[in-house]
Amino acid sequence: MKRQVLVAGAALLAATGGLLAPSAANAGQRPTSGSGPATTVPTTVHPATKVPVMTGGGGAVSSVDETATQVGIDVLRRGGNAADAAVAAAATLGVTEPFSSGIGGGGFLVYYDAKHRRVQAVDGRETAPRSFTSTTFTDGQGKALDFNTVVNSGLSVGVPGTPALWDTVARRWGTRSFADLMKPAQQVAEQGFVVDATFHQQVADNATRFAKFPATAALYLKGGQPPATGATFRNPDMAKAYGELRAHGVRSLYQGTLGAALLAASQHPRTSDGSTVYPGQLTARDLASYRALLRTPTSTSYRGLDVRGMPVASSGGIAVGESLNLLEAYDRQTHQSISDVDEAQYLHRFSEATATAFADRNRWIGSVPGVPTRELTSQGFANERACALFSPTAAATRPLPFGNPDGSYSCSHPAASQPAARDDHGTTHLTVADKWGNVASYTLTIEQTGGSAITVPGWGFLLNNELTDFNFVPLTAGVPDPNLPGSSKRPRSSMSPTIVTLHGRPVLALGSPGGATIITTVAQVLTEYVDRGMPLVDAIAAARLSSRNGVEQAEPAIYDGPDGAALRSLGHVLSSTPEIGAATGIVIRPDGTFQAAAEPVRRGGGSAQVVRPGG
Ligand code: GLU
């Protein structure tokens, strides 16, 4: 069934073509000395009721968690800007969403700086130890080590990038001190928060591996049981870690007390039964040389909008961009826009586009020199791929071959294909916009839900297992694999924090967790909103399909319904999955007001708020 088109692409352009968010003289930049209030971040947090959509002025925050959203809103209300609110809210997510984020992990942030009218990106991805080589995850005979054994060990732990990213963002764009921004999180860790069903379930799902590490079991499995839903959960050790960061800055993690504790925990993980796990290879030198990197976001023109995303070390910006270009190419090829086709045909096109983009992602993207970002996000390349592979009446056989982004495009039929890469889930997305027009789109993670399952003893935070995002062995023998492990290398990510601009000003920001499904979720929410006329909260709530050039997952509403049947008749091989992603986003309206949106249902529902509700 075709959904009602409320705001098709052209209408969106018209609607957002006017004056956007007001720009104050200093656009929320760091106040000059003497200006700005003395107490600028909240000292106690009273989360509002969790709602998935809110409209109004003064700034907006959307996350999966009401406490984190409240912290962000309180920072904005007290005159902080989007950078301040993003850092303070992310630190709080580290407490309330400790299995998906925190100072032991990494992430990527895309930021619109209203004063300079510029979108920039910060890469806070974890790095591998210097000692890593392309065969670190093999047994010496070229066989991949067992994935789960590596996950639950020190070998999967990369240098955390999250504290460095917060520091970079606070220094570069923020107006409040780093110590102030850590304060609400410290207090939430100290005073506690109410355990919800998701938190309880995440512990229950990971109970076996959490039980393996005594510091993790002591924190999350008191009496051998996950914390009960409705109970208050306190993490005094994590409060101490935030106190340490407030007193000594992020230097403590990269060259100080926290770093020493982290190294000990990853190098020699203590297990409950005395069994050994792979030791980590991180050294003090690895920690000390870590830097969060400023990057130029990817840029893809789509329906007259500019979609700005995360470049390498993430594949997110490129793969979302290529998917969107492919959809435009299909429109031209069929003389029919995805705004005008029925739901099944929309999903078919969407599936073909993301599968094609994944074929190219897996072949070309990784933390290696010379990734052809510009070509992969060019319309010429997408046109060639569409011409060679797309039919509106039949799904192309998986796996689709990868293309050759060489700058010279015709309609050639590429031959080589590769199997799909593995993917995982343990991440969270935060979107913030302020009254000066600054916007932060920030996805952060510790990789799997619960990361490596190793808690740093005495400091209450989990270490990531991000290094398992590398391919353990080449995807295809004889085909160069850009995502093999390497010395100080950043594993390829799928995280896709996105800011959409029109005439240079943000109109929409969004992102999602979900491992490799992040790419398809962001592309789907974006197209449901831009092309299918859905309000953002409905675009987020809509049933999802994640087609990644091998597996093609559909949520039950698609799988069990007429659209699933229609897709199968076109040749799609679907598998049913209960839930894909957990998106958040903010629409920045022409009059400077906001609509913050989050999941109504997935992951227990998200929390969207604005500073001044109404309108
Ligand atoms: N490690 C994954 C990535 O960087 C994210 C994991 C997740 O979203 O659950 O793509």
Coordinates of C-alpha atoms and ligand atoms in Angstrom, one line a residue:
M1 CA 0.0 0.0 0.0
K2 CA 1.3 3.4 -0.9
R3 CA 1.8 5.7 2.1
Q4 CA 0.3 9.1 2.0
V5 CA 2.9 11.6 0.8
L6 CA 2.8 14.6 3.1
V7 CA 6.0 16.2 2.2
A8 CA 7.6 14.9 -1.0
G9 CA 11.1 15.9 -1.9
A10 CA 10.1 19.1 -3.8
A11 CA 7.7 20.2 -1.1
L12 CA 10.4 19.6 1.5
L13 CA 12.7 21.9 -0.4
A14 CA 10.1 24.6 -0.6
A15 CA 9.2 24.2 3.1
T16 CA 12.8 24.5 4.2
G17 CA 13.9 27.1 1.7
G18 CA 13.2 30.1 4.0
L19 CA 14.9 31.4 7.0
L20 CA 16.4 28.7 9.1
A21 CA 17.4 28.7 12.8
P22 CA 18.2 32.2 14.0
S23 CA 21.9 33.0 14.3
A24 CA 22.9 34.9 17.3
A25 CA 26.0 37.1 17.0
N26 CA 28.2 34.5 18.7
A27 CA 26.2 31.5 17.6
G28 CA 26.7 29.8 20.9
Q29 CA 30.5 30.0 20.8
R30 CA 32.7 30.0 23.8
P31 CA 31.9 33.3 25.7
T32 CA 34.7 35.8 26.0
S33 CA 36.0 36.1 29.6
G34 CA 33.5 37.6 31.9
S35 CA 30.5 36.7 29.8
G36 CA 28.3 33.7 30.5
P37 CA 26.8 32.4 33.7
A38 CA 29.0 30.9 36.4
T39 CA 27.0 27.7 37.0
T40 CA 26.2 26.4 33.6
V41 CA 25.4 22.8 33.9
P42 CA 22.8 21.1 36.0
T43 CA 23.8 19.6 39.3
T44 CA 20.8 17.4 39.8
V45 CA 19.0 15.5 37.0
H46 CA 15.2 15.0 37.0
P47 CA 14.3 13.2 33.9
A48 CA 11.0 14.1 32.3
T49 CA 8.6 11.5 31.1
K50 CA 9.9 9.6 28.1
V51 CA 8.2 10.7 24.9
P52 CA 9.2 9.9 21.3
V53 CA 8.4 13.3 19.7
M54 CA 8.4 16.9 20.8
T55 CA 8.1 20.1 19.0
G56 CA 9.1 23.6 20.0
G57 CA 11.9 26.1 20.4
G58 CA 15.1 26.9 22.3
G59 CA 17.0 23.8 21.3
A60 CA 16.3 20.0 21.1
V61 CA 17.8 16.7 22.2
S62 CA 16.9 13.2 21.2
S63 CA 18.4 10.0 22.5
V64 CA 17.3 6.5 23.6
D65 CA 17.4 7.5 27.2
E66 CA 15.3 10.1 29.2
T67 CA 18.1 10.9 31.7
A68 CA 20.6 11.7 29.0
T69 CA 18.1 13.7 27.0
Q70 CA 17.2 15.6 30.2
V71 CA 20.9 16.4 30.9
G72 CA 21.3 17.7 27.3
I73 CA 18.1 19.9 27.6
D74 CA 19.3 21.2 31.0
V75 CA 22.6 22.3 29.5
L76 CA 20.8 24.0 26.6
R77 CA 18.4 25.7 29.0
R78 CA 21.3 27.1 31.0
G79 CA 22.8 28.7 27.8
G80 CA 25.1 25.9 26.7
N81 CA 25.3 25.1 23.0
A82 CA 24.9 21.9 21.0
A83 CA 28.5 20.8 21.6
D84 CA 28.2 21.3 25.3
A85 CA 24.9 19.4 25.4
A86 CA 26.1 16.6 23.2
V87 CA 29.2 16.0 25.4
A88 CA 27.2 16.2 28.7
A89 CA 24.4 13.9 27.4
A90 CA 26.9 11.4 25.9
A91 CA 28.7 11.2 29.2
T92 CA 25.4 10.5 30.9
L93 CA 24.6 7.8 28.3
G94 CA 27.9 6.2 29.4
V95 CA 26.2 5.7 32.8
T96 CA 22.7 4.8 31.8
E97 CA 23.5 3.0 28.6
P98 CA 26.8 1.4 29.7
F99 CA 26.5 -1.6 27.4
S100 CA 26.4 0.6 24.3
S101 CA 28.6 3.6 25.2
G102 CA 31.0 5.1 27.7
I103 CA 34.6 6.1 28.2
G104 CA 35.9 2.7 27.3
G105 CA 34.6 3.0 23.7
G106 CA 34.6 5.2 20.6
G107 CA 32.4 7.0 18.2
F108 CA 31.9 9.6 15.5
L109 CA 30.4 13.1 15.6
V110 CA 29.2 15.3 12.8
Y111 CA 28.8 18.9 13.8
Y112 CA 27.3 22.0 12.1
D113 CA 29.1 25.0 13.4
A114 CA 26.7 27.9 12.9
K115 CA 29.2 30.7 13.4
H116 CA 31.4 29.4 10.6
R117 CA 28.6 27.8 8.6
R118 CA 30.6 24.7 8.3
V119 CA 29.9 21.0 8.8
Q120 CA 32.9 19.1 10.3
A121 CA 33.4 15.6 11.6
V122 CA 35.3 14.2 14.6
D123 CA 36.6 10.6 14.4
G124 CA 36.9 9.1 17.9
R125 CA 37.3 5.6 16.6
E126 CA 39.4 3.2 18.7
T127 CA 42.8 2.3 17.4
A128 CA 44.6 -1.1 17.3
P129 CA 47.8 -1.6 19.2
R130 CA 51.0 -0.8 17.3
S131 CA 51.9 -4.5 17.5
F132 CA 48.9 -5.5 15.3
T133 CA 49.5 -7.0 11.9
S134 CA 47.2 -8.2 9.1
T135 CA 47.4 -11.7 10.7
T136 CA 46.8 -10.9 14.3
F137 CA 43.4 -12.5 14.3
T138 CA 44.6 -15.8 12.7
D139 CA 46.1 -18.9 14.2
G140 CA 49.3 -18.9 12.3
Q141 CA 48.1 -21.3 9.6
G142 CA 45.9 -18.5 8.2
K143 CA 42.7 -19.6 9.8
A144 CA 40.6 -17.0 11.6
L145 CA 40.5 -17.2 15.4
D146 CA 37.1 -18.0 16.9
F147 CA 35.2 -14.7 16.8
N148 CA 33.5 -14.9 20.2
T149 CA 36.7 -16.0 21.9
V150 CA 38.4 -12.9 20.7
V151 CA 35.4 -10.7 21.6
N152 CA 35.5 -11.8 25.3
S153 CA 39.2 -11.1 25.7
G154 CA 41.8 -8.3 25.9
L155 CA 42.7 -8.8 22.2
S156 CA 39.5 -7.1 21.0
V157 CA 40.1 -3.9 23.0
G158 CA 41.2 -0.8 21.1
V159 CA 42.4 2.5 22.5
P160 CA 39.2 4.3 23.6
G161 CA 38.5 7.4 21.5
T162 CA 35.4 8.7 23.4
P163 CA 37.2 10.8 26.0
A164 CA 39.4 12.3 23.4
L165 CA 36.4 13.1 21.2
W166 CA 34.6 14.8 24.1
D167 CA 37.6 16.8 24.9
T168 CA 38.1 17.8 21.2
V169 CA 34.4 18.8 20.8
A170 CA 34.3 20.7 24.1
R171 CA 37.5 22.6 23.2
R172 CA 36.7 23.3 19.6
W173 CA 33.0 24.2 19.8
G174 CA 31.9 24.1 23.4
T175 CA 31.4 27.0 25.8
R176 CA 31.7 25.1 29.1
S177 CA 34.6 23.5 30.8
F178 CA 35.2 19.8 30.3
A179 CA 34.9 19.3 34.1
D180 CA 31.5 21.0 34.2
L181 CA 30.3 18.8 31.3
M182 CA 31.2 15.6 33.2
K183 CA 29.4 16.7 36.3
P184 CA 25.8 15.5 35.6
A185 CA 27.1 12.1 34.5
Q186 CA 29.1 11.8 37.7
Q187 CA 26.0 12.6 39.7
V188 CA 23.8 10.1 37.9
A189 CA 26.4 7.4 38.4
E190 CA 26.6 8.4 42.1
Q191 CA 22.9 8.8 42.8
G192 CA 21.6 6.1 40.5
F193 CA 18.9 5.8 37.9
V194 CA 16.0 3.5 37.5
V195 CA 16.6 0.3 35.6
D196 CA 14.3 -0.2 32.7
A197 CA 13.4 -3.3 30.8
T198 CA 16.1 -2.8 28.2
F199 CA 18.9 -2.4 30.7
H200 CA 17.6 -5.5 32.5
Q201 CA 17.4 -7.5 29.3
Q202 CA 20.8 -6.5 28.1
V203 CA 22.4 -7.8 31.3
A204 CA 20.3 -11.0 31.1
D205 CA 21.3 -11.5 27.4
N206 CA 25.0 -11.2 28.3
A207 CA 24.9 -12.8 31.7
T208 CA 27.2 -15.7 30.8
R209 CA 30.0 -13.6 29.5
F210 CA 29.6 -10.9 32.2
A211 CA 29.9 -13.7 34.8
K212 CA 33.3 -14.6 33.3
F213 CA 34.9 -11.4 34.5
P214 CA 34.6 -10.7 38.3
A215 CA 34.6 -6.9 38.1
T216 CA 31.7 -7.1 35.6
A217 CA 29.8 -9.7 37.6
A218 CA 30.2 -7.7 40.8
L219 CA 28.7 -4.7 39.2
Y220 CA 25.9 -6.1 37.0
L221 CA 25.2 -9.6 38.4
K222 CA 24.8 -9.0 42.1
G223 CA 23.6 -12.2 43.7
G224 CA 24.0 -13.8 40.2
Q225 CA 21.0 -11.9 38.9
P226 CA 20.6 -8.9 36.5
P227 CA 19.4 -5.7 38.2
A228 CA 15.6 -5.9 38.5
T229 CA 13.5 -3.6 36.3
G230 CA 12.4 -0.6 38.5
A231 CA 15.3 -0.9 40.9
T232 CA 17.7 2.0 41.3
F233 CA 21.2 1.3 39.9
R234 CA 24.2 3.1 41.2
N235 CA 27.8 2.8 39.8
P236 CA 30.1 4.5 42.4
D237 CA 33.2 3.3 40.6
M238 CA 32.1 5.0 37.4
A239 CA 31.3 8.2 39.4
K240 CA 34.9 8.0 40.6
A241 CA 36.1 7.7 37.0
Y242 CA 34.1 10.8 36.0
G243 CA 35.5 12.5 39.1
E244 CA 39.0 11.6 37.9
L245 CA 38.3 13.0 34.5
R246 CA 37.0 16.2 36.0
A247 CA 40.1 16.6 38.2
H248 CA 42.8 15.6 35.7
G249 CA 41.1 15.8 32.3
V250 CA 41.3 13.1 29.6
R251 CA 45.0 13.0 30.2
S252 CA 44.2 10.6 33.0
L253 CA 42.9 8.1 30.5
Y254 CA 45.7 8.5 27.9
Q255 CA 48.7 9.1 30.2
G256 CA 47.5 8.7 33.8
T257 CA 45.7 6.8 36.5
L258 CA 42.7 5.7 34.4
G259 CA 45.0 4.6 31.6
A260 CA 47.1 2.5 33.9
A261 CA 44.0 0.7 35.2
L262 CA 42.7 0.2 31.6
L263 CA 46.0 -1.2 30.5
A264 CA 46.1 -3.7 33.4
A265 CA 42.6 -4.8 32.7
S266 CA 43.1 -5.3 29.0
Q267 CA 46.6 -6.8 29.1
H268 CA 45.7 -9.4 31.8
P269 CA 42.0 -9.8 32.1
R270 CA 41.0 -11.5 35.3
T271 CA 38.5 -14.3 34.9
S272 CA 36.1 -15.6 37.6
D273 CA 37.2 -19.2 37.1
G274 CA 40.9 -18.6 36.6
S275 CA 40.7 -19.6 32.9
T276 CA 42.8 -17.6 30.5
V277 CA 41.6 -15.4 27.7
Y278 CA 43.6 -13.8 25.0
P279 CA 45.7 -11.0 26.6
G280 CA 45.4 -7.6 25.1
Q281 CA 48.4 -6.0 23.3
L282 CA 47.7 -2.3 24.2
T283 CA 50.6 -0.4 25.6
A284 CA 51.1 3.0 27.4
R285 CA 52.6 4.2 24.1
D286 CA 49.4 3.3 22.2
L287 CA 47.3 5.2 24.7
A288 CA 49.6 8.3 24.7
S289 CA 49.6 8.5 21.0
Y290 CA 45.8 8.4 20.5
R291 CA 44.2 11.5 18.9
A292 CA 40.6 12.2 18.0
L293 CA 40.8 13.3 14.4
L294 CA 39.0 16.2 12.6
R295 CA 37.7 14.9 9.3
T296 CA 35.9 16.4 6.3
P297 CA 32.4 14.9 6.2
T298 CA 31.2 13.1 3.1
S299 CA 28.9 15.1 0.9
T300 CA 26.1 13.6 -1.3
S301 CA 23.6 15.7 -3.2
Y302 CA 20.2 14.2 -2.9
R303 CA 17.0 15.8 -4.1
G304 CA 18.7 19.2 -3.9
L305 CA 19.8 18.6 -0.3
D306 CA 23.3 18.0 0.8
V307 CA 23.7 14.9 3.0
R308 CA 26.8 15.2 5.1
G309 CA 28.0 12.0 6.8
M310 CA 31.0 10.3 8.4
P311 CA 34.0 9.5 6.2
V312 CA 36.6 6.7 6.9
A313 CA 37.2 5.2 9.5
S314 CA 33.5 4.8 9.0
S315 CA 31.9 3.5 5.9
G316 CA 28.6 5.1 6.9
G317 CA 28.7 8.4 5.0
I318 CA 29.9 6.8 1.8
A319 CA 27.5 3.8 1.9
V320 CA 24.5 6.0 2.8
G321 CA 25.5 8.4 0.1
E322 CA 25.9 5.8 -2.6
S323 CA 22.5 4.2 -1.7
L324 CA 20.8 7.6 -2.1
N325 CA 22.6 8.2 -5.4
L326 CA 21.4 4.8 -6.6
L327 CA 17.8 5.6 -5.7
E328 CA 18.0 8.7 -7.8
A329 CA 19.6 6.7 -10.7
Y330 CA 16.7 4.2 -10.5
D331 CA 14.2 7.1 -10.7
R332 CA 15.8 8.3 -13.9
Q333 CA 16.1 4.8 -15.3
T334 CA 12.4 4.0 -14.7
H335 CA 11.0 7.5 -15.2
Q336 CA 9.3 7.1 -11.9
S337 CA 10.2 8.6 -8.5
I338 CA 10.2 6.6 -5.3
S339 CA 7.7 9.2 -4.1
D340 CA 5.2 7.7 -6.5
V341 CA 5.7 4.0 -6.4
D342 CA 3.9 1.6 -4.0
E343 CA 5.4 0.4 -0.8
A344 CA 6.7 -2.9 -2.1
Q345 CA 8.4 -1.2 -5.1
Y346 CA 9.9 1.4 -2.7
L347 CA 11.3 -1.4 -0.5
H348 CA 12.6 -3.3 -3.6
R349 CA 14.5 -0.3 -4.8
F350 CA 15.8 0.5 -1.4
S351 CA 17.0 -3.1 -1.0
E352 CA 18.8 -3.1 -4.3
A353 CA 20.4 0.2 -3.6
T354 CA 21.8 -0.8 -0.2
A355 CA 22.9 -4.2 -1.4
T356 CA 24.9 -2.6 -4.2
A357 CA 26.4 0.0 -1.8
F358 CA 27.4 -2.8 0.6
A359 CA 29.2 -4.7 -2.3
D360 CA 31.3 -1.6 -2.9
R361 CA 31.7 -0.8 0.8
N362 CA 33.2 -4.2 1.5
R363 CA 35.6 -4.0 -1.4
W364 CA 36.8 -0.4 -1.2
I365 CA 36.4 1.0 2.3
G366 CA 38.7 0.7 5.3
S367 CA 41.3 2.7 7.1
V368 CA 43.8 2.5 4.2
P369 CA 45.3 5.2 2.0
G370 CA 43.4 6.1 -1.1
V371 CA 39.8 5.1 -0.4
P372 CA 37.9 6.5 -3.5
T373 CA 35.4 8.5 -1.4
R374 CA 34.6 11.0 -4.0
E375 CA 34.0 8.4 -6.7
L376 CA 32.0 6.1 -4.5
T377 CA 29.7 9.0 -3.6
S378 CA 29.5 10.4 -7.2
Q379 CA 26.3 10.2 -9.3
G380 CA 28.3 8.9 -12.2
F381 CA 29.4 5.8 -10.3
A382 CA 25.9 5.2 -9.1
N383 CA 24.5 5.6 -12.6
E384 CA 26.9 2.9 -13.9
R385 CA 26.0 0.6 -11.0
A386 CA 22.3 1.1 -11.5
C387 CA 22.5 0.6 -15.3
A388 CA 24.4 -2.6 -14.9
L389 CA 22.5 -4.2 -12.0
F390 CA 19.0 -2.7 -11.4
S391 CA 15.7 -4.0 -12.6
P392 CA 12.4 -2.8 -11.2
T393 CA 10.8 -6.2 -11.7
A394 CA 13.4 -8.6 -10.3
A395 CA 15.9 -8.6 -7.4
A396 CA 19.5 -9.0 -8.6
T397 CA 21.2 -12.3 -7.5
R398 CA 23.1 -11.9 -4.3
P399 CA 26.0 -11.4 -3.7
L400 CA 26.1 -8.5 -6.1
P401 CA 29.5 -7.8 -7.7
F402 CA 31.4 -4.8 -6.6
G403 CA 32.0 -1.9 -9.0
N404 CA 35.1 -0.1 -10.1
P405 CA 35.0 3.5 -8.9
D406 CA 37.7 4.7 -11.4
G407 CA 36.1 7.9 -12.6
S408 CA 35.2 6.5 -16.0
Y409 CA 31.7 5.2 -16.2
S410 CA 29.6 3.3 -18.8
C411 CA 27.1 0.5 -18.2
S412 CA 29.6 -2.4 -17.9
H413 CA 28.8 -5.6 -16.1
P414 CA 31.3 -6.1 -13.3
A415 CA 31.9 -9.8 -12.4
A416 CA 33.7 -10.2 -9.1
S417 CA 31.5 -10.5 -6.0
Q418 CA 32.3 -11.2 -2.4
P419 CA 30.4 -12.7 0.5
A420 CA 28.9 -10.3 3.0
A421 CA 30.9 -9.1 6.0
R422 CA 29.9 -9.9 9.6
D423 CA 28.1 -7.3 11.7
D424 CA 27.1 -6.6 15.3
H425 CA 25.1 -4.4 17.6
G426 CA 26.0 -2.3 20.7
T427 CA 25.7 1.4 20.1
T428 CA 23.6 4.5 20.7
H429 CA 22.8 7.7 18.8
L430 CA 22.3 11.2 20.1
T431 CA 21.1 14.2 18.2
V432 CA 21.3 17.8 19.5
A433 CA 20.4 21.2 18.1
D434 CA 20.6 24.6 19.8
K435 CA 18.9 28.0 19.3
W436 CA 22.0 29.4 17.6
G437 CA 21.7 26.9 14.8
N438 CA 24.5 24.5 15.9
V439 CA 23.7 20.8 15.4
A440 CA 25.5 17.7 16.7
S441 CA 24.8 14.2 15.3
Y442 CA 26.8 11.7 17.4
T443 CA 26.9 7.9 17.3
L444 CA 28.9 6.2 20.1
T445 CA 29.6 2.6 20.9
I446 CA 31.6 0.0 22.7
E447 CA 30.9 -2.4 19.7
Q448 CA 28.9 -5.4 20.9
T449 CA 26.2 -4.9 23.6
G450 CA 28.5 -5.1 26.7
G451 CA 31.7 -4.7 24.6
S452 CA 34.5 -7.1 25.6
A453 CA 32.6 -7.8 28.9
I454 CA 35.7 -6.6 30.8
T455 CA 35.0 -3.9 33.4
V456 CA 38.0 -1.9 34.5
P457 CA 38.3 -2.9 38.2
G458 CA 37.7 0.0 40.6
W459 CA 36.5 2.3 37.8
G460 CA 33.2 0.8 36.7
F461 CA 33.4 1.1 32.9
L462 CA 33.4 -1.6 30.3
L463 CA 36.1 -1.9 27.7
N464 CA 35.2 -2.0 24.0
N465 CA 35.7 -5.0 21.7
E466 CA 35.9 -2.6 18.7
L467 CA 38.9 -4.4 17.1
T468 CA 36.6 -7.3 16.1
D469 CA 35.2 -4.9 13.5
F470 CA 38.3 -5.7 11.5
N471 CA 37.9 -8.7 9.1
F472 CA 39.9 -11.5 10.7
V473 CA 41.0 -12.8 7.3
P474 CA 40.5 -11.4 3.8
L475 CA 36.8 -11.6 2.6
T476 CA 37.9 -13.1 -0.6
A477 CA 41.3 -14.7 -1.3
G478 CA 43.2 -12.7 -3.9
V479 CA 41.0 -9.6 -3.5
P480 CA 42.6 -6.8 -1.5
D481 CA 40.7 -6.3 1.8
P482 CA 41.0 -2.8 3.2
N483 CA 39.6 -3.8 6.6
L484 CA 42.3 -6.3 7.8
P485 CA 43.8 -5.5 11.2
G486 CA 47.0 -3.3 11.2
S487 CA 49.3 -1.4 13.3
S488 CA 47.5 1.5 15.1
K489 CA 44.7 1.1 12.5
R490 CA 41.1 2.1 13.0
P491 CA 38.6 -0.7 12.2
R492 CA 36.0 0.1 9.6
S493 CA 32.7 1.2 11.2
S494 CA 29.2 1.5 9.9
M495 CA 28.2 4.4 12.1
S496 CA 26.4 7.1 10.2
P497 CA 25.8 10.3 12.1
T498 CA 24.3 12.5 9.5
I499 CA 23.4 16.1 9.0
V500 CA 21.3 17.2 6.0
T501 CA 21.6 20.7 4.8
L502 CA 19.8 22.9 2.4
H503 CA 21.6 25.9 1.0
G504 CA 24.3 25.2 3.6
R505 CA 22.0 25.2 6.7
P506 CA 20.9 22.1 8.6
V507 CA 17.3 20.9 8.1
L508 CA 17.6 17.4 9.5
A509 CA 20.0 15.4 11.7
L510 CA 19.8 11.8 12.4
G511 CA 21.6 8.5 13.2
S512 CA 21.1 5.0 14.7
P513 CA 22.8 2.1 16.4
G514 CA 22.7 -1.3 14.8
G515 CA 26.1 -2.4 13.5
A516 CA 26.0 -2.7 9.7
T517 CA 22.2 -2.1 9.8
I518 CA 23.0 1.5 10.8
I519 CA 23.7 2.3 7.2
T520 CA 20.4 0.9 6.0
T521 CA 18.4 2.4 8.9
V522 CA 19.8 5.9 8.3
A523 CA 19.1 5.6 4.5
Q524 CA 15.6 4.3 5.1
V525 CA 14.6 6.9 7.7
L526 CA 16.0 9.6 5.4
T527 CA 14.1 8.4 2.3
E528 CA 10.9 7.7 4.3
Y529 CA 11.1 11.3 5.5
V530 CA 12.3 13.1 2.3
D531 CA 10.6 11.0 -0.4
R532 CA 7.7 9.1 1.2
G533 CA 6.3 12.1 3.0
M534 CA 6.4 10.8 6.5
P535 CA 6.8 13.0 9.6
L536 CA 10.2 12.2 11.1
V537 CA 8.8 10.2 14.0
D538 CA 6.8 8.1 11.7
A539 CA 9.8 7.6 9.4
I540 CA 11.7 6.4 12.5
A541 CA 8.8 4.1 13.6
A542 CA 8.3 2.6 10.1
A543 CA 9.0 -1.1 9.7
R544 CA 12.6 -1.6 8.5
L545 CA 14.3 -3.7 5.9
S546 CA 18.1 -4.2 6.0
S547 CA 19.6 -5.6 2.8
R548 CA 23.3 -5.9 2.9
N549 CA 24.3 -7.9 -0.2
G550 CA 23.8 -11.3 1.4
V551 CA 21.4 -11.3 4.3
E552 CA 18.2 -9.3 3.8
Q553 CA 16.5 -8.8 7.1
A554 CA 12.9 -7.6 7.5
E555 CA 11.0 -6.7 10.6
P556 CA 7.8 -8.7 11.1
A557 CA 5.5 -6.0 9.8
I558 CA 7.2 -6.4 6.4
Y559 CA 8.1 -10.0 6.6
D560 CA 4.7 -11.3 7.5
G561 CA 2.7 -8.8 5.5
P562 CA 1.8 -8.1 1.9
D563 CA 5.0 -6.2 1.3
G564 CA 7.1 -9.2 2.3
A565 CA 5.1 -11.4 -0.1
A566 CA 5.5 -8.8 -2.9
L567 CA 9.3 -8.6 -2.3
R568 CA 9.5 -12.4 -2.3
S569 CA 7.7 -12.5 -5.7
L570 CA 10.4 -10.2 -7.0
G571 CA 13.1 -12.7 -5.9
H572 CA 14.1 -11.3 -2.5
V573 CA 15.1 -13.8 0.1
L574 CA 14.0 -12.3 3.4
S575 CA 14.8 -13.4 6.9
S576 CA 12.7 -12.2 9.8
T577 CA 14.2 -10.1 12.6
P578 CA 12.3 -8.6 15.5
E579 CA 14.0 -5.2 15.5
I580 CA 16.5 -3.2 13.4
G581 CA 18.2 -0.1 14.8
A582 CA 17.0 2.6 17.3
A583 CA 17.1 5.9 15.5
T584 CA 16.9 9.5 16.8
G585 CA 16.7 12.7 14.9
I586 CA 15.8 16.3 14.8
V587 CA 14.1 18.4 12.1
I588 CA 15.2 22.0 12.1
R589 CA 12.3 24.0 10.7
P590 CA 12.5 27.1 8.7
D591 CA 11.2 29.2 11.6
G592 CA 14.0 28.1 13.9
T593 CA 11.8 25.7 15.9
F594 CA 12.6 22.0 16.1
Q595 CA 10.9 18.6 16.0
A596 CA 12.9 16.1 18.0
A597 CA 12.0 12.5 17.3
A598 CA 13.0 9.1 18.7
E599 CA 11.7 5.5 18.6
P600 CA 8.2 5.1 19.8
V601 CA 8.7 1.3 20.5
R602 CA 12.2 -0.1 19.6
R603 CA 14.6 -0.6 22.5
G604 CA 11.8 0.4 24.9
G605 CA 11.3 3.8 23.1
G606 CA 13.5 6.8 23.0
S607 CA 13.3 10.2 24.5
A608 CA 12.9 13.4 22.5
Q609 CA 12.7 16.8 24.1
V610 CA 12.8 20.5 23.2
V611 CA 13.7 23.4 25.5
R612 CA 10.4 25.2 25.0
P613 CA 7.6 22.8 24.0
G614 CA 4.9 24.2 21.8
G615 CA 4.1 25.0 18.2
Ligands
GLU1 N1 31.0 -1.5 15.9 C1 30.0 -1.1 15.1 C2 30.4 -0.1 14.0 O1 31.3 0.6 14.3 C3 28.8 -0.6 15.8 C4 28.2 -1.6 16.6 C5 26.7 -1.4 16.7 O2 26.2 -0.5 16.2 O3 26.1 -2.1 17.4 O4 29.9 -0.1 13.0

